[in-house]
CSV table of C-alpha atoms in Angstrom, one decimal:
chain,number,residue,atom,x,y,z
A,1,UNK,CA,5.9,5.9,-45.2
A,2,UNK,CA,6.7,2.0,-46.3
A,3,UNK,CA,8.5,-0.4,-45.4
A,4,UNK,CA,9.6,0.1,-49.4
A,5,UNK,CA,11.0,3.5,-48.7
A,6,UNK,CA,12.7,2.2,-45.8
A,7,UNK,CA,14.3,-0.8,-47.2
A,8,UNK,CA,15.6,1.2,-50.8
A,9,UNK,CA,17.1,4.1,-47.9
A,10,UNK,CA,18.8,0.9,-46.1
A,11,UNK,CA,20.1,-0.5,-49.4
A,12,UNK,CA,21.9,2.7,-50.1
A,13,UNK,CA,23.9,1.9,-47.9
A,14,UNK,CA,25.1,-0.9,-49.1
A,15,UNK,CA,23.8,-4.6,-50.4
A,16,UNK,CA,22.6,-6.0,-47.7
A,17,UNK,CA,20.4,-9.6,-47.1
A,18,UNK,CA,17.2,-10.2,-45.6
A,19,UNK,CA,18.3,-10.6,-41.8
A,20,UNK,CA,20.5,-8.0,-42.2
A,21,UNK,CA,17.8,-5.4,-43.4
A,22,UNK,CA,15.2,-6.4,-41.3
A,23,UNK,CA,18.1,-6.0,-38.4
A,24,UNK,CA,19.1,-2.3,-39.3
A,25,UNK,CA,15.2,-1.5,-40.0
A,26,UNK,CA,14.3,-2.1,-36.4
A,27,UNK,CA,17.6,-0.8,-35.4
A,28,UNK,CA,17.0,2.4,-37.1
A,29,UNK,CA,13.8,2.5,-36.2
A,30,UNK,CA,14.5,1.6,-32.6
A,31,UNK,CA,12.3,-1.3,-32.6
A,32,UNK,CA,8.6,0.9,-32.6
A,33,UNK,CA,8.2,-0.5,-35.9
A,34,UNK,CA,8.8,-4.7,-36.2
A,35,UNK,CA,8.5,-6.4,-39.0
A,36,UNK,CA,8.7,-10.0,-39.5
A,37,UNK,CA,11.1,-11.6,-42.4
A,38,UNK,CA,8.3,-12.4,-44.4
A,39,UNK,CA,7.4,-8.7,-45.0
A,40,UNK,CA,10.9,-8.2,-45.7
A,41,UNK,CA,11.0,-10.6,-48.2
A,42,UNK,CA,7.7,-9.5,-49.9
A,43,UNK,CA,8.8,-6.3,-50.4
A,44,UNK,CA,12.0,-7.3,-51.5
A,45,UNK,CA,10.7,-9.2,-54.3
A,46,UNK,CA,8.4,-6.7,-55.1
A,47,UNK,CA,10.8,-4.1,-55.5
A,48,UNK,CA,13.0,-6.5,-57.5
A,49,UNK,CA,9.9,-6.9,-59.7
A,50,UNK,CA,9.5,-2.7,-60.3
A,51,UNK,CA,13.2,-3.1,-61.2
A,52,UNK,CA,14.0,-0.9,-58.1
A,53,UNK,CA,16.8,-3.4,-56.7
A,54,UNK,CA,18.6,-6.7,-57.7
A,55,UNK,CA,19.4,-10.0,-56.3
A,56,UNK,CA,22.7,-11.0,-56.1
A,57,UNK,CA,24.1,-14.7,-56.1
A,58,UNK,CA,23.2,-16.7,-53.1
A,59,UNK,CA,26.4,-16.8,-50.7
A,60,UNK,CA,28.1,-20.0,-49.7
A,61,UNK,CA,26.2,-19.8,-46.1
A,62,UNK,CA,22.9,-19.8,-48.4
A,63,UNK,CA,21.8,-15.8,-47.9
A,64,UNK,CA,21.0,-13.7,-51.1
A,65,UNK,CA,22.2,-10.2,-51.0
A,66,UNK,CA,20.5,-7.6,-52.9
A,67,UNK,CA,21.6,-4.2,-54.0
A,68,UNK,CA,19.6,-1.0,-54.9
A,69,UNK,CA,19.5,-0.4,-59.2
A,70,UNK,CA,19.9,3.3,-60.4
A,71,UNK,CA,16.4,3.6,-60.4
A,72,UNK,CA,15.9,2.5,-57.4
A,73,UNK,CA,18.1,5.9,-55.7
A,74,UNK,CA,15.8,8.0,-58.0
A,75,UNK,CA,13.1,6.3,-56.4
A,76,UNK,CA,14.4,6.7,-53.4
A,77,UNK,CA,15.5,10.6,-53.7
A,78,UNK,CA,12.2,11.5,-55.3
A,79,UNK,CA,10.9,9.9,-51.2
A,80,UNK,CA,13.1,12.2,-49.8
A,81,UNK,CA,12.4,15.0,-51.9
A,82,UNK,CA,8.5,15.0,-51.4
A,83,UNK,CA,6.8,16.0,-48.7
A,84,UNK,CA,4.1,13.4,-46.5
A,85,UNK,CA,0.6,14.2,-47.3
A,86,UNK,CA,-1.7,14.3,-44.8
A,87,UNK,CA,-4.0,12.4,-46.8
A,88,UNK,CA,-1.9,9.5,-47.1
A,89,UNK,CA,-2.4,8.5,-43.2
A,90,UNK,CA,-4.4,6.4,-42.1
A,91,UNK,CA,-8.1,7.8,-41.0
A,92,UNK,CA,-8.0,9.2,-37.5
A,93,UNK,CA,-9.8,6.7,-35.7
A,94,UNK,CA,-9.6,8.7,-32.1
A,95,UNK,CA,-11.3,11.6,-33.6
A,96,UNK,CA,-13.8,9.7,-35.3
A,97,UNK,CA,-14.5,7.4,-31.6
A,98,UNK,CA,-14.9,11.0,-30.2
A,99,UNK,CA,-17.7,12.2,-32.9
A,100,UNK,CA,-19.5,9.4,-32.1
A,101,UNK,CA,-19.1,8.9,-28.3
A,102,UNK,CA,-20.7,12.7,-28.8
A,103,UNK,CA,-24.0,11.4,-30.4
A,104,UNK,CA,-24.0,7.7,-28.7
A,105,UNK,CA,-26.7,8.0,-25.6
A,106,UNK,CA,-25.2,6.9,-22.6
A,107,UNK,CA,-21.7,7.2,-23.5
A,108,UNK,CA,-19.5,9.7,-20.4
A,109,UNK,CA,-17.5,11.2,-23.1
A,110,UNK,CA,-15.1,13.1,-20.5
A,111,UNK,CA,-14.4,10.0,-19.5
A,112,UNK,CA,-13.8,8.6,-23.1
A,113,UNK,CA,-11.5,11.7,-23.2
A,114,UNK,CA,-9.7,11.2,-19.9
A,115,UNK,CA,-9.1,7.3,-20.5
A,116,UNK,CA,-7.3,8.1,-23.9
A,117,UNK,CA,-5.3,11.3,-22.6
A,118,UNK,CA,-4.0,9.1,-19.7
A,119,UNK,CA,-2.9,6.3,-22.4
A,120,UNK,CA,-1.3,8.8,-24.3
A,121,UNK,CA,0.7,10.4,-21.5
A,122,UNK,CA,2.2,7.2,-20.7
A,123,UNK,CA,2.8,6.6,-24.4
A,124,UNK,CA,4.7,10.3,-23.6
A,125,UNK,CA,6.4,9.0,-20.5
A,126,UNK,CA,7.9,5.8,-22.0
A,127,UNK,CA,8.5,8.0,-25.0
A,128,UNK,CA,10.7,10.4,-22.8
A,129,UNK,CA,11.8,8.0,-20.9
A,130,UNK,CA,13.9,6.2,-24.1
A,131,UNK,CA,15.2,9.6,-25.2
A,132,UNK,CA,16.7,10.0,-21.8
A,133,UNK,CA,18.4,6.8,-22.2
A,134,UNK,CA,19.4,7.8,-25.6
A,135,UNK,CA,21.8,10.8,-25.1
A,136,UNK,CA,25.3,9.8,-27.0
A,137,UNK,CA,26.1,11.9,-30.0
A,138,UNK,CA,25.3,8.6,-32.0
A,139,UNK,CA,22.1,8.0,-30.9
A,140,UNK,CA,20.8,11.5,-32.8
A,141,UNK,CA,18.4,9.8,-35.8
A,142,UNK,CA,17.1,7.6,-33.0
A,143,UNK,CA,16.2,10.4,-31.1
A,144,UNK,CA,14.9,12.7,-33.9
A,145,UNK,CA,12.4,9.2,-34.7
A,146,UNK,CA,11.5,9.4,-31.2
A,147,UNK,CA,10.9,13.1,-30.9
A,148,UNK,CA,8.6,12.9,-33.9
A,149,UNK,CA,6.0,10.2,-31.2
A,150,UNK,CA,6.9,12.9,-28.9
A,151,UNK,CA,5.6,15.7,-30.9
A,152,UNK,CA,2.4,13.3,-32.2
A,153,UNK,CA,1.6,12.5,-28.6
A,154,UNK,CA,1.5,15.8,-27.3
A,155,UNK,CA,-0.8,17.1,-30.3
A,156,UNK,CA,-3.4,14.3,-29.4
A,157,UNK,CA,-3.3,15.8,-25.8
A,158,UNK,CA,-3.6,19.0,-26.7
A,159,UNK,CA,-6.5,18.3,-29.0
A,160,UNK,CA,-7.8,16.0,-26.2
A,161,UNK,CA,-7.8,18.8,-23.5
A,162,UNK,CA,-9.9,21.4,-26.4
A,163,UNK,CA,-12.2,18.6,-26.4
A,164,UNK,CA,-12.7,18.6,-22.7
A,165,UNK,CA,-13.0,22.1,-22.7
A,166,UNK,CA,-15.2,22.6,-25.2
A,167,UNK,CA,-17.5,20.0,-24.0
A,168,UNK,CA,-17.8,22.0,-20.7
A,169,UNK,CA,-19.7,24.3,-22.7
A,170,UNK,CA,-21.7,21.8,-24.6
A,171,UNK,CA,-25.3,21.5,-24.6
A,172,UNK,CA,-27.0,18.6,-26.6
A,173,UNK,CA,-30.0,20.2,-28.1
A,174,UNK,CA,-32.7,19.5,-26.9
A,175,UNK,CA,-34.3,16.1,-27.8
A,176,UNK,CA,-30.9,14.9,-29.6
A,177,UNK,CA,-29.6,12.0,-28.6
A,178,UNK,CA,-26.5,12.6,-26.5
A,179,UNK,CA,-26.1,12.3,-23.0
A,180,UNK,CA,-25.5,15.9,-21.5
A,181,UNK,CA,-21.7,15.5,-20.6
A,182,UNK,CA,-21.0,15.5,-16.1
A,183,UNK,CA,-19.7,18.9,-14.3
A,184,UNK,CA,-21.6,21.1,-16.8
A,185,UNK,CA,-23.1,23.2,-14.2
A,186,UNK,CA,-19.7,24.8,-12.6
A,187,UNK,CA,-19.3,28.6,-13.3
A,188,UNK,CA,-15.7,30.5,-14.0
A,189,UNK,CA,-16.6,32.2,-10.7
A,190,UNK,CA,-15.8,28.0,-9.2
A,191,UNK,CA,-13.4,27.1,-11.6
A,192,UNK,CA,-10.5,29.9,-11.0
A,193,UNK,CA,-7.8,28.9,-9.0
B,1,UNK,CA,-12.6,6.1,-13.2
B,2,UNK,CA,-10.3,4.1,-11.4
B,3,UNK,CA,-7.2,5.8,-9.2
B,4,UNK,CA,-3.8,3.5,-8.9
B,5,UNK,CA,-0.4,4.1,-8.5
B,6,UNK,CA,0.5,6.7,-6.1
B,7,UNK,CA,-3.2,8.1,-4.8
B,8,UNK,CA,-4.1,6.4,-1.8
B,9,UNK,CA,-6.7,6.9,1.2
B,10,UNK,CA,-6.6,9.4,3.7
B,11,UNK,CA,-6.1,7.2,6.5
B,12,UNK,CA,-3.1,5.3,5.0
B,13,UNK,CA,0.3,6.9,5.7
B,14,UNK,CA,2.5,6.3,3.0
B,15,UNK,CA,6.2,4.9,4.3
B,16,UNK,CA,9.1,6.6,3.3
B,17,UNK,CA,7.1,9.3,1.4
B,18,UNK,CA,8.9,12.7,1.3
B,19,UNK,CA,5.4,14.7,0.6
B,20,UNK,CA,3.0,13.4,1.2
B,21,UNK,CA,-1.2,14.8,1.1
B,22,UNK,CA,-3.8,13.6,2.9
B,23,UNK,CA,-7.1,14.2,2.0
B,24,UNK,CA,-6.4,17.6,1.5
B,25,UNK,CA,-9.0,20.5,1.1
B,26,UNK,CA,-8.2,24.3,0.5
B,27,UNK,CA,-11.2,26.6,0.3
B,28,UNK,CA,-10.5,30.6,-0.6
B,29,UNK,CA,-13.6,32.6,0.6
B,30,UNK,CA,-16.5,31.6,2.9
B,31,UNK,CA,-20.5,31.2,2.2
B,32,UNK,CA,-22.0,31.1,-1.0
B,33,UNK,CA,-18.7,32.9,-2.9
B,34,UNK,CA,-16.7,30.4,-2.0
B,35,UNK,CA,-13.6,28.4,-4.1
B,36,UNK,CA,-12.9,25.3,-3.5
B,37,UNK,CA,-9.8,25.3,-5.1
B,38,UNK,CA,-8.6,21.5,-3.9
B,39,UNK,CA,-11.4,19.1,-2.5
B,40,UNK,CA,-9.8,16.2,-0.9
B,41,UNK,CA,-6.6,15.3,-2.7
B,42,UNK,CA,-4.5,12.8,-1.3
B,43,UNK,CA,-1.2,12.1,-3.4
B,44,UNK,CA,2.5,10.8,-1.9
B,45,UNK,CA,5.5,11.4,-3.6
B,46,UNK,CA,8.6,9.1,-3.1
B,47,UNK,CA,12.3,9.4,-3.0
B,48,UNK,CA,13.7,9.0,-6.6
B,49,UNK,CA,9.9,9.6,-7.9
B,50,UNK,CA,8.7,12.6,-10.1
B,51,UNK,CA,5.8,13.4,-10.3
B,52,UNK,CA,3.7,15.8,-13.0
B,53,UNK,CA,0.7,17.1,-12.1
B,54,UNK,CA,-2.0,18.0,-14.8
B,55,UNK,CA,-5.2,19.9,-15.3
B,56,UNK,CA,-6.9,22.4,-17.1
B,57,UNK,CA,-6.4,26.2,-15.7
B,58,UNK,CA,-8.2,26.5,-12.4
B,59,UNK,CA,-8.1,22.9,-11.5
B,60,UNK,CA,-6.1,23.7,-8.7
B,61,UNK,CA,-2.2,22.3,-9.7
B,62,UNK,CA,-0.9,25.6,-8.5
B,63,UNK,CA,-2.8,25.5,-5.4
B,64,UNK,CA,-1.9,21.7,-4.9
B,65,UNK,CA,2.8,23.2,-5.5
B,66,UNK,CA,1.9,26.0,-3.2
B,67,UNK,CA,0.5,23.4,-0.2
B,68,UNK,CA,2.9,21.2,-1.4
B,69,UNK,CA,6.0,23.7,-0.2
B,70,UNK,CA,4.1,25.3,3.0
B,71,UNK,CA,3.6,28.5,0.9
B,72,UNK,CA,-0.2,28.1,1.9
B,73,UNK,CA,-2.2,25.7,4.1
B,74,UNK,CA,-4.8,23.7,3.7
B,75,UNK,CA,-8.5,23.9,5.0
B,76,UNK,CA,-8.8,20.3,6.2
B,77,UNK,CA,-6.7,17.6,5.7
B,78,UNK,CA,-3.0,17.2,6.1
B,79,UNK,CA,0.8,17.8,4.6
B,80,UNK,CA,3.7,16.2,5.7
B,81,UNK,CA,7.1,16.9,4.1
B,82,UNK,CA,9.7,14.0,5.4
B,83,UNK,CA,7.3,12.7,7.8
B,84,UNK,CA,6.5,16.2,8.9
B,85,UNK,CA,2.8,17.5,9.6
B,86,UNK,CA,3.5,21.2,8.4
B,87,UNK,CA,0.7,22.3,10.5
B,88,UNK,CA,2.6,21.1,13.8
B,89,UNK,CA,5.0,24.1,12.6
B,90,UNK,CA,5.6,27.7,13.8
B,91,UNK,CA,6.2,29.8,11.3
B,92,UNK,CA,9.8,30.1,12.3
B,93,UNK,CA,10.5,26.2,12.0
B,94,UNK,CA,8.2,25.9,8.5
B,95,UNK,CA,10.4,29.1,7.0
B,96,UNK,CA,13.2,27.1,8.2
B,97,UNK,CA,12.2,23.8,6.3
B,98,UNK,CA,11.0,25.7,3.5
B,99,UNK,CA,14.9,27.1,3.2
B,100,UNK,CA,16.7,23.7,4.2
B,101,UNK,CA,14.3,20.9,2.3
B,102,UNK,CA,12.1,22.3,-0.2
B,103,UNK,CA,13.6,23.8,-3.8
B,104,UNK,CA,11.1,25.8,-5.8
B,105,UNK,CA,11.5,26.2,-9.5
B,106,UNK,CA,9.0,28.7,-10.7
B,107,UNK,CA,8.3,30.6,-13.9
B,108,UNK,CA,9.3,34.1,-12.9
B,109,UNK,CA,12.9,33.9,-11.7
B,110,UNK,CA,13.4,36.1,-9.1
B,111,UNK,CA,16.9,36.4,-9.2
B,112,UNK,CA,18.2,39.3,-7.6
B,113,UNK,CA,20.1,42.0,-10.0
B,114,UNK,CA,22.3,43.3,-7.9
B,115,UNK,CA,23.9,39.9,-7.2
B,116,UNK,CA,26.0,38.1,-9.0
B,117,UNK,CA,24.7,34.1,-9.7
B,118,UNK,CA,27.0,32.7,-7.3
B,119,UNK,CA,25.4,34.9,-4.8
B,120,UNK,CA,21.9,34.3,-6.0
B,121,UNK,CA,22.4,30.9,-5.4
B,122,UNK,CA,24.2,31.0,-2.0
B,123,UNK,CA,21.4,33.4,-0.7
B,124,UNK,CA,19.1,30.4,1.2
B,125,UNK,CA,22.0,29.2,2.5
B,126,UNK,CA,23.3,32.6,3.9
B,127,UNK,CA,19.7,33.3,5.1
B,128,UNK,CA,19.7,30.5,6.8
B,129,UNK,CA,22.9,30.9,8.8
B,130,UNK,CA,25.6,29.1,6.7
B,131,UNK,CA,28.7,30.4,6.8
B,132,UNK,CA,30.0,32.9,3.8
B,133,UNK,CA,32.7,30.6,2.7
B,134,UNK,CA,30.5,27.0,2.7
B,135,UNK,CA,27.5,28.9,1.2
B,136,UNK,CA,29.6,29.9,-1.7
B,137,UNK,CA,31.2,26.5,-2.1
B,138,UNK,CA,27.9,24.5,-2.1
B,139,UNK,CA,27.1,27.4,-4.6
B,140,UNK,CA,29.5,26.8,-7.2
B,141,UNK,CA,29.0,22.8,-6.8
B,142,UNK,CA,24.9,24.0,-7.7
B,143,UNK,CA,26.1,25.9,-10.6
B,144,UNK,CA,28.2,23.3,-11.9
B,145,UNK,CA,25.3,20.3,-11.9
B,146,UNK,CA,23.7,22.7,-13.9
B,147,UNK,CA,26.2,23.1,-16.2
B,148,UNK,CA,27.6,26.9,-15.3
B,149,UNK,CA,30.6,26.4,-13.2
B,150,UNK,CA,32.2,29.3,-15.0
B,151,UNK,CA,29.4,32.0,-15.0
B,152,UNK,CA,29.4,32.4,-11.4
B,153,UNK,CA,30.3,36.0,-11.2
B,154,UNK,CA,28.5,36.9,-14.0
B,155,UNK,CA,25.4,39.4,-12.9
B,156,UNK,CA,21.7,37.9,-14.3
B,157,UNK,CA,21.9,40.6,-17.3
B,158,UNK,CA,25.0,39.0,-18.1
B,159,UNK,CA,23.2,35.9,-18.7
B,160,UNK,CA,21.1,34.1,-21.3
B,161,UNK,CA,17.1,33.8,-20.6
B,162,UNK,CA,18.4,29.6,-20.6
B,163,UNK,CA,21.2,30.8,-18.1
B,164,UNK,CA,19.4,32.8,-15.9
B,165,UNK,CA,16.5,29.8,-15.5
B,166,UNK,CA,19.6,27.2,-14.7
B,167,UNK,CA,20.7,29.6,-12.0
B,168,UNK,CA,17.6,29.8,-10.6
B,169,UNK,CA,16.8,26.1,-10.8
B,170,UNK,CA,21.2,25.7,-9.3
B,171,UNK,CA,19.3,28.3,-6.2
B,172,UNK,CA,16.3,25.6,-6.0
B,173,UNK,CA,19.2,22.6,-5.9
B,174,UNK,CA,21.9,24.1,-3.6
B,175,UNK,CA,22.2,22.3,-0.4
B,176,UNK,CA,20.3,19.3,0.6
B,177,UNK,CA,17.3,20.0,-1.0
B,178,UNK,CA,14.6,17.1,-0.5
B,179,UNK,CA,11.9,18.0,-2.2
B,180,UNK,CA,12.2,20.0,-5.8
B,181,UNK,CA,8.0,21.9,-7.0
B,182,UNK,CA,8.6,22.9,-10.0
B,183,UNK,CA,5.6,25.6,-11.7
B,184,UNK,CA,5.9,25.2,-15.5
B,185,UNK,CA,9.4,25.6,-14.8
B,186,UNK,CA,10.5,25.7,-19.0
B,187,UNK,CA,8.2,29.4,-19.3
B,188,UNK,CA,9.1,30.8,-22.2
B,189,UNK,CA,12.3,29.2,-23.2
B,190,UNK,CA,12.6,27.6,-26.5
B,191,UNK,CA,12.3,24.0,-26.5
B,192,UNK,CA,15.5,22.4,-26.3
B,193,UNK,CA,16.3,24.8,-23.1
B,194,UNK,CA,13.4,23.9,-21.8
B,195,UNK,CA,14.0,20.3,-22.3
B,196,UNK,CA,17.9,21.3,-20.7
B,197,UNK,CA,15.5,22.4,-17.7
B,198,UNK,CA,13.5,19.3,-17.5
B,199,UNK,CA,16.5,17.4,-17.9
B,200,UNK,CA,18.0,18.6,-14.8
B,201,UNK,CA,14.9,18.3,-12.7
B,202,UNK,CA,15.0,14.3,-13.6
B,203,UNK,CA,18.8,14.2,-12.6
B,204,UNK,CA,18.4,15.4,-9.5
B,205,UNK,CA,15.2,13.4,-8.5
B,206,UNK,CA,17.0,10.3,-10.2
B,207,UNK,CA,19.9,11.4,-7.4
B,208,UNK,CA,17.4,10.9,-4.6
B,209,UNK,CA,14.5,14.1,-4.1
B,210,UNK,CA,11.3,13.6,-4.6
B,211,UNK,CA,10.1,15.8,-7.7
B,212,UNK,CA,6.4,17.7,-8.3
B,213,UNK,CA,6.4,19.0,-11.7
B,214,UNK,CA,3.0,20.9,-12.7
B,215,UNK,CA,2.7,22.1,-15.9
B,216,UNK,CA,-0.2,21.7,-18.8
B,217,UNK,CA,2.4,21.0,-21.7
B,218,UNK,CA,2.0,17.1,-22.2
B,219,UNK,CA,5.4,16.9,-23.3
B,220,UNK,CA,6.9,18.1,-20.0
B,221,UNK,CA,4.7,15.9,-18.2
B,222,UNK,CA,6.5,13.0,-20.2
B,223,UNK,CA,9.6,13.3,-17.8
B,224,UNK,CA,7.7,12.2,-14.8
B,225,UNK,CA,7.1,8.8,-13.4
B,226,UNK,CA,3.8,9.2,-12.6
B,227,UNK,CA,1.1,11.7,-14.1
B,228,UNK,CA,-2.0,12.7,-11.9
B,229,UNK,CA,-4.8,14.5,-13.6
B,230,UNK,CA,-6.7,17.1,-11.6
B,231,UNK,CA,-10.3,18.5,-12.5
B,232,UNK,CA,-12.2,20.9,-10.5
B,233,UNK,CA,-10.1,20.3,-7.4
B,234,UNK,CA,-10.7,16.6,-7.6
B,235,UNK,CA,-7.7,13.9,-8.7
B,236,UNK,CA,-9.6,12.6,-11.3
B,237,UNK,CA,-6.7,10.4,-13.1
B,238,UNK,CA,-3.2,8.8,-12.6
B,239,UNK,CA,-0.5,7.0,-14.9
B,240,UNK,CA,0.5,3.9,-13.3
B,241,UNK,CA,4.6,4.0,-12.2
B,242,UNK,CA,7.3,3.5,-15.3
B,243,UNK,CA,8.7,0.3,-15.7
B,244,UNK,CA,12.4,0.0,-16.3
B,245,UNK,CA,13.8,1.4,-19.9
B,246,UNK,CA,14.7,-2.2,-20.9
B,247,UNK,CA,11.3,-3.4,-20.4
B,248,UNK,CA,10.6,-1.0,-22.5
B,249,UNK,CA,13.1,-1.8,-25.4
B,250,UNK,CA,11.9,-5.6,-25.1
B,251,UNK,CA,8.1,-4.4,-26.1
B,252,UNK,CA,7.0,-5.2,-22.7
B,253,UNK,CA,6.2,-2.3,-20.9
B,254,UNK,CA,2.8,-2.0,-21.6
């Protein structure tokens, strides 16, 4: 995703000025993703530059409108019409803190595991805790947005409690460099309810 | 790891709490082939406070619900519902309490066939002595907060897997319940029923009751105000309380 995308979807709508976008990108986005006007403007002129929108005459209060070109809404519908690679994201940087928390001596890796999973579930909370709040018909897109953290959320717990169980199994081998993770020793036998 | 919010010492009562554990212990078997399924697990839970309880299978949530409602007792340590030490209790008075003050929303159902969902739900009630005509009003008023005030004569084959769970959750509601335990309450329903469910359980603790929610789907856990972690009978972890839905709008909630 980029703020790009996001503006050019915005400008569909209508020509719009700086303020204005930057107002309905928060708003749409329900405020998880700020921007400052600066960005706005960089990517304005930018897009302006790839011939994506154009810039109206300055208004009598001083604010320059813009509007989105015909190529721009192929732009923009090509967006839409592709799906997100997975490869476009950022590198994981949890997993990778993980993979190395493994092979760090000294490092309580449960505890690594339990101090991000309890982050995350309060990510969840205050997550759930705006969807409640956002229950008229109108408030749909914002909920489908927020559903989406939801849904990333809960697959980072999930993977966070395959992590914990797996490293109940884990032995380092012998010699290597890890720390042997704590409560190893506990059979099923202890652990059933 | 540090333990805020809601965990607190076994010698400190905490005020106002409608459950609250103390240092609570429950052991299944004797010797060496003994289970501790909870080893000293003090948690209070508040009026107007829901709280979800996670852990990997065999921590000991289930255990935790089960003392919770006085289906079980502990080994050592202490459970008081409203004040209440529920080992100061005959079995008489606790089945009593358990009617009256404690709703339990469970996976399997167990809503009875042969009786339609208006009679489901007025069942504790009539158990418990309330008259025919009151147990069916507060009945329909259950059914209605959950959203069925016209499927009360309908028999549970009548109803939708979703409808049938709302009844059951309108039979955990009816009267003045206190205290709502809730195990993995959604089951197999699809996800927007199950967030109908979850939904509920919030309006009702948001109305006053204190709310335990276990379950090991994150996302469930989201509706509470508080999240504890359990691990090998131990609480390991706990979210600290919500702030305030503007707070969190303003980017100041963290």
């Amino acid at each position: 995703m980029s703020i790009r995308h996001g503006l050019l979807a915005l400008l569909e709508r209508g020509q719009m000025y700086g303020y204005q976008l930057r107002a309905a990108f928060e708003e749409s986005t329900g405020s998880t993703w700020p921007l400052n006007i600066g960005q706005v403007y960089t990517t304005l002129s930018r897009l302006e530059r790839d011939g994506l929108v154009r810039s109206l005459p300055e208004s009598e209060a001083g604010q320059r409108p813009y509007e989105i070109t015909d190529a721009g809404r192929a732009d923009l519908t090509l967006w839409f019409a592709t799906p997100i690679s997975r490869t476009d994201r950022p590198r994981d940087e949890l997993a990778i803190k993980l993979a190395l928390a493994l092979t760090t001596p000294g490092v309580d890796v449960r505890s690594v595991v339990q101090t991000q999973r309890s982050a995350t579930m309060r990510t969840l909370q205050e997550l759930t805790r705006l969807k409640y709040a956002s229950d008229r018909p109108e408030d749909l897109p914002w909920r489908l947005v927020l559903d989406a953290m939801v849904f990333q959320a809960e697959a980072e717990v999930r993977w966070l409690d395959h992590c914990e169980t797996s490293l109940v199994r884990y032995r380092p081998p012998a010699g290597g460099p890890a720390a042997a993770p704590g409560a190893v020793d506990r059979t099923d036998e202890e652990a059933r309810r | 790891m540090s333990v805020d919010g809601g965990a607190h010492g076994p010698g400190q009562p905490a005020e106002g709490a409608v459950l609250d554990l103390r240092d609570v212990h429950r052991t299944h078997g004797t010797g060496p082939a003994a289970v501790h399924a909870l080893r000293g697990v003090s948690l209070s839970v508040r009026p107007g406070e829901l709280v979800a309880v996670m852990g990997p299978s065999g921590s000991g949530k289930s255990t935790l619900l089960a003392l919770a409602g006085g289906l079980d007792s502990p080994t050592a340590g202490e459970v008081r519902v409203e004040g209440q030490p529920l080992g100061e209790l005959d079995r008489r008075r606790l089945a009593q309490l358990r009617r009256r003050r404690i709703g339990y929303i469970f996976q399997d159902l167990n809503l009875l066939g042969s009786l339609t969902a208006v009679e489901n739900v007025a069942l504790p009630l009539e158990l418990d002595g309330a008259g025919v005509r009151r147990a069916r009003r507060l009945a329909a008023e259950a059914l209605a907060e959950v959203g069925l005030p016209e499927l009360g004569d309908r028999f549970p084959d009548q109803l939708s897997g979703g409808q049938q769970q709302r009844v059951a959750i309108a039979r955990a509601l009816v009267g003045e319940r206190r205290l709502v335990l809730a195990d993995e309450p959604t089951g197999a329903l699809d996800s927007q029923t199950g967030e109908a469910v979850l939904h509920l359980l919030r309006r009702r603790v948001d109305a006053g009751a204190a709310g335990v929610l276990v379950t090991h789907e994150a996302r469930h856990a989201g509706w509470a105000d508080r999240v504890v972690f359990l691990r090998d009978g131990v609480l390991v972890d706990t979210t600290a309380p919500l702030v305030g839905v503007e707070q969190l709008l303003s980017g100041s909630g963290r």
